[in-house]
XYZ file of C-alpha atoms in Angstrom:
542
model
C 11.455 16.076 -37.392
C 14.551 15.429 -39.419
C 14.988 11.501 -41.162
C 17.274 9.837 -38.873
C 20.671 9.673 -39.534
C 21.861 5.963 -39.742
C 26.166 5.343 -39.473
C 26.727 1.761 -39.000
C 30.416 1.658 -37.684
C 32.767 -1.758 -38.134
C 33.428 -3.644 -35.209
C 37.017 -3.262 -34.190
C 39.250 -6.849 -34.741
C 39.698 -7.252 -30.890
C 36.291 -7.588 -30.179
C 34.271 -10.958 -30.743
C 31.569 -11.299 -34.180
C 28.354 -11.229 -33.171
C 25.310 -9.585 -33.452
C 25.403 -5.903 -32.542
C 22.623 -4.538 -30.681
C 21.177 -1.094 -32.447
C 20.932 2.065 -30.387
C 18.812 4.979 -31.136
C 19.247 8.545 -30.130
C 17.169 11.684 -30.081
C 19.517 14.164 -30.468
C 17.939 18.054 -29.293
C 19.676 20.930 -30.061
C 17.738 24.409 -30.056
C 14.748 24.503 -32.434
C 16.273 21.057 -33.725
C 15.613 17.569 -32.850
C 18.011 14.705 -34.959
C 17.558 10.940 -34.770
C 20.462 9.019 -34.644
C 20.932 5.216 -35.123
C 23.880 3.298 -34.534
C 25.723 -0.312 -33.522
C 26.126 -0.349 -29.737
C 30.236 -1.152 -30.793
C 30.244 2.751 -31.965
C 31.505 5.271 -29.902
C 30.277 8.808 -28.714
C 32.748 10.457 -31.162
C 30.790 8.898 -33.950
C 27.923 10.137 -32.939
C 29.371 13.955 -32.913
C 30.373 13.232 -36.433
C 27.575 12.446 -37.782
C 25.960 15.217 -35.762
C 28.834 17.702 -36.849
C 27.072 16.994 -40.960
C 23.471 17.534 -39.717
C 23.781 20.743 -37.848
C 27.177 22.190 -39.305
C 28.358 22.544 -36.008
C 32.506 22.066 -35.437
C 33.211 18.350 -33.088
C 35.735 20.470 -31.033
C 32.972 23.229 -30.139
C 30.255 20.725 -29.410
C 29.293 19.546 -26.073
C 27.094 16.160 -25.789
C 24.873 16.161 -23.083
C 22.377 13.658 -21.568
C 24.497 10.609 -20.167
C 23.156 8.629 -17.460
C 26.699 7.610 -16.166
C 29.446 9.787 -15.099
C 32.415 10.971 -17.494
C 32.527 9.921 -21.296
C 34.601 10.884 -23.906
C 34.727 10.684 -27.373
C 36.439 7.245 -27.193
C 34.000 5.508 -24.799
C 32.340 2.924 -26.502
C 28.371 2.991 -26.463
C 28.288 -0.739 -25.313
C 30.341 -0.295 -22.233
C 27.795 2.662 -20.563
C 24.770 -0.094 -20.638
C 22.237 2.096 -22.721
C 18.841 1.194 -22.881
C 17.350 1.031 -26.775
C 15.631 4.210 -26.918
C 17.992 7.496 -25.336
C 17.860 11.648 -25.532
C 20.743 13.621 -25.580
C 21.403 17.414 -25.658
C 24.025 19.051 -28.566
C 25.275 22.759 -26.347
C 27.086 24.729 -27.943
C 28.402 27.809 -25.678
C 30.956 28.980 -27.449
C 28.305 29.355 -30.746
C 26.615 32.773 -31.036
C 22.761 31.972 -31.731
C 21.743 31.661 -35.297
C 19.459 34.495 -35.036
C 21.723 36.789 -33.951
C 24.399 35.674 -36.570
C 22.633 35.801 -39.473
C 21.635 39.105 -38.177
C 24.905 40.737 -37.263
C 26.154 42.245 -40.501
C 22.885 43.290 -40.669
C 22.957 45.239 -38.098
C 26.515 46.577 -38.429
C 25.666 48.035 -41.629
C 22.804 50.012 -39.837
C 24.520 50.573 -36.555
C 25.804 54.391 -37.930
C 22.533 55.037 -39.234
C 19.828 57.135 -38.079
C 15.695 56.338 -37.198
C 13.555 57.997 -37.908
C 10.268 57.626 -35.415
C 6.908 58.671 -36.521
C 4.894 58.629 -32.974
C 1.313 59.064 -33.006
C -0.685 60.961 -30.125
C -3.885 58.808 -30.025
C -5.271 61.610 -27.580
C -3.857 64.770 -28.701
C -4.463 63.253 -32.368
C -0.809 64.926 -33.783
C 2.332 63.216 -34.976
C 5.592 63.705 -33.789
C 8.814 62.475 -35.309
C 12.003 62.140 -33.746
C 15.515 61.271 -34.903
C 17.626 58.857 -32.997
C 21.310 57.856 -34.042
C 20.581 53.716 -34.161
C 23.163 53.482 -31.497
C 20.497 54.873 -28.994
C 19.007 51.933 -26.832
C 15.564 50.811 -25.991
C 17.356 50.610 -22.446
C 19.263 46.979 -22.742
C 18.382 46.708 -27.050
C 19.903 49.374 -29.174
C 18.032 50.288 -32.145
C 19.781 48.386 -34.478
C 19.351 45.660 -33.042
C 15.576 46.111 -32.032
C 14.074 44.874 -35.430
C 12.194 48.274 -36.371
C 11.640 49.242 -39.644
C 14.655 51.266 -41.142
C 14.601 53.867 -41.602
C 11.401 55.077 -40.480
C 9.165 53.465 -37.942
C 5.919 54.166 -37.361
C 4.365 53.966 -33.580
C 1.489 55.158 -31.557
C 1.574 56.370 -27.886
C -1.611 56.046 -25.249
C -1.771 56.404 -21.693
C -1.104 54.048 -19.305
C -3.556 53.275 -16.400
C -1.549 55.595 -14.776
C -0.970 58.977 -16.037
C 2.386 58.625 -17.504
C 2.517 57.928 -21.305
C 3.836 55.263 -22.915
C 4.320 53.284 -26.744
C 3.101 50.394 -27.337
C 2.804 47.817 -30.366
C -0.250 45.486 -29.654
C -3.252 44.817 -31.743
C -4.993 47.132 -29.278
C -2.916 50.406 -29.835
C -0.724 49.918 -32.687
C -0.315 51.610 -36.249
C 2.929 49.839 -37.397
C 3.275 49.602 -41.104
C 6.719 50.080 -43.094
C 7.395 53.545 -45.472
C 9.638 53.823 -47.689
C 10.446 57.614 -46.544
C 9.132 60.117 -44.064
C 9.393 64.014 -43.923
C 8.514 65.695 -40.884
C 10.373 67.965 -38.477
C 13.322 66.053 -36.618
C 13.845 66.984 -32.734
C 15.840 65.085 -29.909
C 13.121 66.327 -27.045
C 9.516 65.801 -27.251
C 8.082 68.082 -24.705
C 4.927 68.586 -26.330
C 4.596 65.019 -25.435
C 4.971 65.291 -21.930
C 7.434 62.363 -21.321
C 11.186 62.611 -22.038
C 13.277 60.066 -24.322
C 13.736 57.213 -21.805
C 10.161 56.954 -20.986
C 9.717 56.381 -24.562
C 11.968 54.085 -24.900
C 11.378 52.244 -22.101
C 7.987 51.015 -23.336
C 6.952 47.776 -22.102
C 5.319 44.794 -23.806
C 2.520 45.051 -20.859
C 0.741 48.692 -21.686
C -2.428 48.260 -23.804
C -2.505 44.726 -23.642
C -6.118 42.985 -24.375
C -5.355 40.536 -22.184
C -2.728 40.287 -18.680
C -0.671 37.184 -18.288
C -2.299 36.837 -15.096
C -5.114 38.988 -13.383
C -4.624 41.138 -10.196
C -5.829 39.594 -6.620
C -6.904 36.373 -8.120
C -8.133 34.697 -5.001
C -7.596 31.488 -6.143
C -3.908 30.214 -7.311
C -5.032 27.398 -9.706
C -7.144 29.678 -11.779
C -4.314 32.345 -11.867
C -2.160 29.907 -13.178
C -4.856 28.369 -15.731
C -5.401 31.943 -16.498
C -1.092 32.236 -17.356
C -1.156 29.004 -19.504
C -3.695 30.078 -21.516
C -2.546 33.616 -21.953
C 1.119 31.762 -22.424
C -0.043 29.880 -25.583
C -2.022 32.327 -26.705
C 1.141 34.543 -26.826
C 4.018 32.465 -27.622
C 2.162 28.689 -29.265
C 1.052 25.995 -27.573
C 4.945 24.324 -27.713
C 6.151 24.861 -24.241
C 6.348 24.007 -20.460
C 3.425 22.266 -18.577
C 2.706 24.801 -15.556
C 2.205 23.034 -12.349
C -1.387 24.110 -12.114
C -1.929 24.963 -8.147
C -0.359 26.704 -5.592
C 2.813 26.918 -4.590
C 2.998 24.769 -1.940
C 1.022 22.131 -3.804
C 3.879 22.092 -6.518
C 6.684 22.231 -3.646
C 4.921 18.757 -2.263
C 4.364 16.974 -5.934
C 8.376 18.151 -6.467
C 10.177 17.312 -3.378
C 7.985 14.932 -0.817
C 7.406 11.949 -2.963
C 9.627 8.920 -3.140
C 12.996 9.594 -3.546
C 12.705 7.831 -6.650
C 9.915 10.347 -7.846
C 11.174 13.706 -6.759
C 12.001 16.204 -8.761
C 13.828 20.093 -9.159
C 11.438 22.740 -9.265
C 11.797 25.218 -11.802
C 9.689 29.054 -11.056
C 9.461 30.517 -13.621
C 8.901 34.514 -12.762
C 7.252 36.594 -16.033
C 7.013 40.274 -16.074
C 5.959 42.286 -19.094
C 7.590 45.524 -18.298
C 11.029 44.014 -19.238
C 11.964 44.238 -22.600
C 13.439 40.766 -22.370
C 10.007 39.130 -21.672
C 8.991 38.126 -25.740
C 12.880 36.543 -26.591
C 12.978 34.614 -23.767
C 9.479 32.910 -23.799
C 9.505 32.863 -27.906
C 13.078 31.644 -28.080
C 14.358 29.986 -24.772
C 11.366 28.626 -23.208
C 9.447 27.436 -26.488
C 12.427 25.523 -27.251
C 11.577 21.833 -28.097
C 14.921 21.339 -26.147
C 14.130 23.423 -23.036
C 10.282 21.902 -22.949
C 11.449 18.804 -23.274
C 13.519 18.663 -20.442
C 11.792 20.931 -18.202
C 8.665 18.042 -18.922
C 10.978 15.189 -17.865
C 12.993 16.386 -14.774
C 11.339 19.507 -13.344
C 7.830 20.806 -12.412
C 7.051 24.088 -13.731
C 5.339 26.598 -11.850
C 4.897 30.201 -12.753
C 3.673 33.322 -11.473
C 3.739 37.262 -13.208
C 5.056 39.301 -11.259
C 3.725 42.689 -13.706
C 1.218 43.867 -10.940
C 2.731 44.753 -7.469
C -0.231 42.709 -5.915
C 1.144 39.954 -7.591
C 4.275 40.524 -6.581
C 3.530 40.828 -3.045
C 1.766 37.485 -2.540
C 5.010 35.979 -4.459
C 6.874 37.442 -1.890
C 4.626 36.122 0.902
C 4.139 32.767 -0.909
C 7.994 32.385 -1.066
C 8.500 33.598 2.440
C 6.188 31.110 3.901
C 7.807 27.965 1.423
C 11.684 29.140 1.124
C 12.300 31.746 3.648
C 12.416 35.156 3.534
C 16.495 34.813 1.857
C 14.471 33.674 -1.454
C 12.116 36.719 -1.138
C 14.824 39.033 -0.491
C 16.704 37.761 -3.388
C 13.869 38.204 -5.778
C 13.042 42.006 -4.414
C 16.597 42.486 -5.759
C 16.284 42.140 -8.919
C 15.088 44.782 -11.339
C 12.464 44.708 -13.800
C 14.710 44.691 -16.959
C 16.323 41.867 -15.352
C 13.096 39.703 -15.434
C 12.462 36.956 -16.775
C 14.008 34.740 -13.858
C 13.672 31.217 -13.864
C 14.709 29.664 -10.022
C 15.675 26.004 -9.850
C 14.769 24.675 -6.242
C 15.894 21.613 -4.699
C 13.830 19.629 -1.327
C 16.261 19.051 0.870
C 15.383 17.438 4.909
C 15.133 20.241 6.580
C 14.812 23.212 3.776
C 14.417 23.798 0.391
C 17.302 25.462 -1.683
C 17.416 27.499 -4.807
C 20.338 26.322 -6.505
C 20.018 28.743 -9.200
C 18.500 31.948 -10.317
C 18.604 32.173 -14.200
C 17.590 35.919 -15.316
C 16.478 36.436 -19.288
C 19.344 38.118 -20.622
C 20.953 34.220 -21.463
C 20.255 32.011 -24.659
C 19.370 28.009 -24.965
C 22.626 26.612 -24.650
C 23.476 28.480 -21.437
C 20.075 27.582 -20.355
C 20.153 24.099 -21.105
C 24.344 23.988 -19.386
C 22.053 25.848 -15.931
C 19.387 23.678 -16.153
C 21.817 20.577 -16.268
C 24.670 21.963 -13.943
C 21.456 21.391 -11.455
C 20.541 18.528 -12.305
C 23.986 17.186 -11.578
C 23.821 18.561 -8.250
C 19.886 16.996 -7.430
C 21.207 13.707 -8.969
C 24.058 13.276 -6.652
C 21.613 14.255 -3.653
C 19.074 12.339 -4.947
C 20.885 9.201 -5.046
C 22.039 9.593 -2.039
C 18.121 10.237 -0.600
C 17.319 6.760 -2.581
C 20.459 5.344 -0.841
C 19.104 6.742 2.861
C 15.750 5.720 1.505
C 16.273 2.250 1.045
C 18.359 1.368 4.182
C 15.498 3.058 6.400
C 12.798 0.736 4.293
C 15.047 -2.249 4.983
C 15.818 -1.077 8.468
C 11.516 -1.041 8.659
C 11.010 -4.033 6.992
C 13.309 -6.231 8.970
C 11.735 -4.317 12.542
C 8.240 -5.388 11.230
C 9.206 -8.648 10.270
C 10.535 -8.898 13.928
C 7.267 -7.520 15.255
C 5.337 -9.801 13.059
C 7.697 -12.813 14.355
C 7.218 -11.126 18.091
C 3.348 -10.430 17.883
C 3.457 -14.206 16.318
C 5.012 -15.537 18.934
C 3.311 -13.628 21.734
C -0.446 -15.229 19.778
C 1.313 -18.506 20.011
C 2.006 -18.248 23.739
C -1.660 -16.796 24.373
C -3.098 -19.760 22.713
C -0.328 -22.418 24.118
C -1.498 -20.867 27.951
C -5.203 -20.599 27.074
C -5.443 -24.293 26.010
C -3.243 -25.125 29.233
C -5.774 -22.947 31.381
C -8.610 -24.693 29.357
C -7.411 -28.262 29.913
C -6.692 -27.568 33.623
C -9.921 -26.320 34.276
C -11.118 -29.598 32.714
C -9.378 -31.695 34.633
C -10.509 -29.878 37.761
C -14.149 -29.927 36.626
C -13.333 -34.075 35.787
C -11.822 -33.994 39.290
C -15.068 -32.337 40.839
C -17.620 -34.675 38.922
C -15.414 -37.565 39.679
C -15.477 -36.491 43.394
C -18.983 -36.031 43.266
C -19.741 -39.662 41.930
C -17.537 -41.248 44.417
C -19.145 -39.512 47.131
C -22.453 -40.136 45.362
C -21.789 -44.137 45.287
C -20.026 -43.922 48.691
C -23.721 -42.606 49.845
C -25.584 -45.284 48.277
C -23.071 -47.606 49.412
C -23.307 -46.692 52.924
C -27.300 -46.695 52.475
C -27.224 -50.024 50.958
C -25.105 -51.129 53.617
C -27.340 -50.050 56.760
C -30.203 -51.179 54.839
C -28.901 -54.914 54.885
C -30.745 -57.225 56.822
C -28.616 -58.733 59.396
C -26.251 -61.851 58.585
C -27.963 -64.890 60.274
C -27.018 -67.122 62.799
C -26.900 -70.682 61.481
C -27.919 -72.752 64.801
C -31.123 -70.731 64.224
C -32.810 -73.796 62.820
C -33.550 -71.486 59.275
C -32.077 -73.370 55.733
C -28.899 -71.276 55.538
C -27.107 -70.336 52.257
C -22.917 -69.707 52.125
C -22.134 -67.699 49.524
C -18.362 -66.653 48.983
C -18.165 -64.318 45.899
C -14.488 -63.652 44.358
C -14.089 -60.014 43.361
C -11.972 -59.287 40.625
C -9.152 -58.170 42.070
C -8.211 -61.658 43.743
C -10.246 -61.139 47.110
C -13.082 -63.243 48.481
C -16.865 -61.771 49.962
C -18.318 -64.411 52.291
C -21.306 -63.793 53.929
C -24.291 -65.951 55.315
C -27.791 -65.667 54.242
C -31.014 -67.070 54.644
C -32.360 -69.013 52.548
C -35.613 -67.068 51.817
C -33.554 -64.515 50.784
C -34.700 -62.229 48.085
C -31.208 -61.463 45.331
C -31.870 -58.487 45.732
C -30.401 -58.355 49.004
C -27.278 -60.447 47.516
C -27.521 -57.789 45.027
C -27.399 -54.957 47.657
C -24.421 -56.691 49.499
C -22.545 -56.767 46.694
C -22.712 -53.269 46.037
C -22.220 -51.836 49.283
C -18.805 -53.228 48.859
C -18.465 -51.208 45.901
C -19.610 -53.330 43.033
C -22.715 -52.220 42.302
C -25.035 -53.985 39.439
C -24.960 -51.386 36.702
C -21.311 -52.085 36.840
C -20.794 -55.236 37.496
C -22.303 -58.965 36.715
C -22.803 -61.695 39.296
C -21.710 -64.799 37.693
C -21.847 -68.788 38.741
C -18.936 -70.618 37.967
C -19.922 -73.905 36.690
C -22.609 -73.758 34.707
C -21.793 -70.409 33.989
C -24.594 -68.445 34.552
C -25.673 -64.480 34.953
C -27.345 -64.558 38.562
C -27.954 -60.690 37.404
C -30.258 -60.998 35.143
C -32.153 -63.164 36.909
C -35.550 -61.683 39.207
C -34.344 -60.074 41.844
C -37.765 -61.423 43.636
C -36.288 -64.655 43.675
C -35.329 -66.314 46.684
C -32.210 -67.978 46.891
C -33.511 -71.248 47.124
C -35.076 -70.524 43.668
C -32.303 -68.992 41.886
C -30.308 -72.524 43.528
C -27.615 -70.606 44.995
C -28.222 -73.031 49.061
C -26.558 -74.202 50.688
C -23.456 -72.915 48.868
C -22.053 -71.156 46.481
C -19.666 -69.493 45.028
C -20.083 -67.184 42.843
C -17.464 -64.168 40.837
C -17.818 -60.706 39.768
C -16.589 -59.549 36.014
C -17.352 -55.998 35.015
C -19.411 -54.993 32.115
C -18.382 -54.182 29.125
């Protein structure tokens, strides 16, 4: 990584002194990565020139990429978009040939009326052949020139395929590649000893003779396939590049798109085949670049598949069938195998996925990095709208389970309120029944008491007779005559058969006051000096 670039800017006169905030940017562009520190007062044209003296790259043909909000221009002022301390932008440059090929171009121009000479090596029939080709010829999309092959002789060796046609190669495996000065050996267009004509030479792809596929044929599982790829990946190309989604299909379709809506994310396929010429350049160059990885990492999940072996192929086909409909599959059976790499970009939507883009490997990182961001426009606007939907429906749920909190609440309350009522009149009916039963419990005894009385006495019987006349305490008067001889307890049981009986009520004299019941109820009235007359009053007990 490259020192950071540090441009403190003056605050214009209209704005107030104080204390501005420092922003820093991470600035990616291709193989590149700047860091950029500035006063929040600044604008984004200062940060393009500064940019313009790191990478030699013209303001006008630069394109600044990365904004959270929605149009800026050079004049908008950093302070007024509300950036957070830390930010990552992406430098495209379209309109900017790649570096490679630039440097490379008058190269190639000088070579481009030349002729190669190819040295090919029959492993098998152990003979070399050599072959002229003007370097306009092409290695079907590359011309020779442009190939990167030794000029201007070029040594290769040719082995069988698994199937019987022939083919070159330049692996470890099956390759004698080594630069000479000069070669002599007969020249011929046709090669018929060979037994494959000129476009079946040059047609070689980077998958014959390989030690080791990117993915092996009828893996039964879809998460060791794919551990299988990444390993074969960085083995290839470095270990600087996408994270595969490691597990099927549909597993990466769910972590993408069935999340929150503040989770989800675009789902990026990326489709590898090694019979297409294009395969090296665009995992070397496009998707090794820190740019590319880096935001493939943040906004996408990356699954991959090779497509090399037809089996492979077919259970893509069926895989995206079953997930995207057969349209996808269709699409993908379209395109040919010089077209390959393809990279899809799939969005969730409610009721079906969509590819939003189909990126083939014929493009370089800028165009990769405008695809990749042309779609994440698109999923941004549908995403905040999902988060928008999203939140209503929460706040739609939460206020219907507050309500059915409030209502299942209420409904307890009104339960318990009618239980205790239920309780509380079964109580009083129980207090009723006891009550009842006590009454007609005392009315009983009262009645018993009252039968059992001995009868009132006549008082020109000749007999001492007592007068008793006992106040009650609700005003009334009890006169009755007895004799005498009288036991109290008889007074006693008179008393309470008119309802006062002695466990309730005290017998009382009124002057000296005295308790008649706590005297012997053995005594005779004569005894307990209650003759000729008395009277007497009832008080309750306490």
């Amino acid at each position: 990584m490259e020192s950071p670039a540090f441009c403190p800017v003056q605050p214009s006169r209209h704005i107030v002194e104080r204390q501005s905030r420092m922003l820093n940017f991470r600035v990616e562009y291709r193989q590149r990565s700047i860091e950029v520190v500035l006063e929040e007062a600044s604008t984004v044209g200062d940060i393009k020139t500064i940019l313009e003296t790191e990478l030699q790259v013209p303001v006008s043909k630069m394109q600044l990429k990365g904004w959270k909000s929605g149009d800026v221009s050079d004049s908008t002022v950093l302070r007024s978009l509300h950036l957070p301390k830390n930010n990552s932008l992406y430098v495209l440059t379209p309109d900017i040939a790649p570096l490679a090929s630039t440097s490379q171009s008058s190269a190639q121009q000088g070579l481009s009326n030349q002729n190669y000479l190819l040295v090919i090596s029959h492993r098998e029939a152990q003979r070399d052949y050599s072959l002229n080709f003007p370097a306009s010829k092409t290695i079907q999309e590359i011309t020779l020139a442009a190939s990167g092959i030794s000029y201007p002789c070029h040594h290769l060796t040719v082995c069988r395929r698994s199937s019987p046609a022939l083919t070159v190669d330049q692996t470890d495996e099956c390759t004698d590649v080594h630069m000479v000065s000069d070669s002599e050996g007969d020249d011929f267009e046709d090669a018929p000893e060979f037994g494959v004509d000129e476009s079946e030479i040059f047609g070689m792809g980077s998958s014959s003779c390989r030690k080791s596929p990117m993915m092996p044929e009828n893996s039964e599982n879809e998460g060791d396939a794919l551990l299988h790829f990444t390993a074969e990946f960085s083995r290839r190309y470095g270990d600087c590049h996408p994270v595969f989604y490691i597990g099927s299909l549909e597993a990466a379709s769910q972590e993408a798109f069935y999340g929150k809506a503040r989770d989800r994310k675009l789902l990026a396929i990326y489709l590898h085949n090694d019979e297409s010429v294009l395969s090296n350049v665009f995992c070397s160059q496009m998707m090794c670049a820190d740019s590319i990885v880096s935001y493939l990492s943040q906004n996408f999940i990356t699954w991959a598949w090779d497509v090399t072996k037809e089996a492979n192929k077919a259970r893509l086909l069926t895989m995206c069938t079953r997930h995207f409909g057969s349209v996808v599959a269709q699409t993908i059976r379209t395109y040919k195998t010089d077209q390959f790499p393809l990279l899809l970009i799939v969005m969730g939507k409610r009721t079906s996925n969509e590819v939003l883009n189909v990126i083939q490997g014929n493009t370089t990182v800028d165009e990769l990095m405008m695809r990749l961001m042309g779609a994440m426009e698109i999923f941004s606007a549908q995403q905040q709208e999902d988060i928008k939907d999203e939140d209503e429906r929460e706040a739609r749920e939460t206020v219907k389970r507050e309500q059915d909190e409030a209502y299942r609440l209420s409904l307890e309350a009104d339960r318990k309120k009618r239980e205790a009522q239920e309780r509380e009149e079964a109580e009083q009916v129980r207090q009723e029944r006891i009550k009842k039963e006590q009454e007609e419990e005392r009315e009983a005894i009262r009645l018993s008491l009252e039968q059992a009385l001995p009868p009132e006495p006549n008082e020109e019987g000749g007999e001492p007779i007592s007068k008793l006349r006992i106040r009650t305490p609700s005003g009334e008067f009890l006169e009755r005559l007895f004799l005498g001889s009288c036991k109290l307890q008889v007074l006693f049981d008179f008393v309470a058969s008119k309802g006062y009986p002695s466990d309730e009520f005290k017998l009382l004299t009124t002057f000296p006051r005295k308790n008649i019941t706590q005297l012997d109820p053995a005594w005779s009235l004569v005894e307990a000096k209650l003759f000729p007359q008395e009277t007497l009053f009832l008080e309750a007990k306490e």
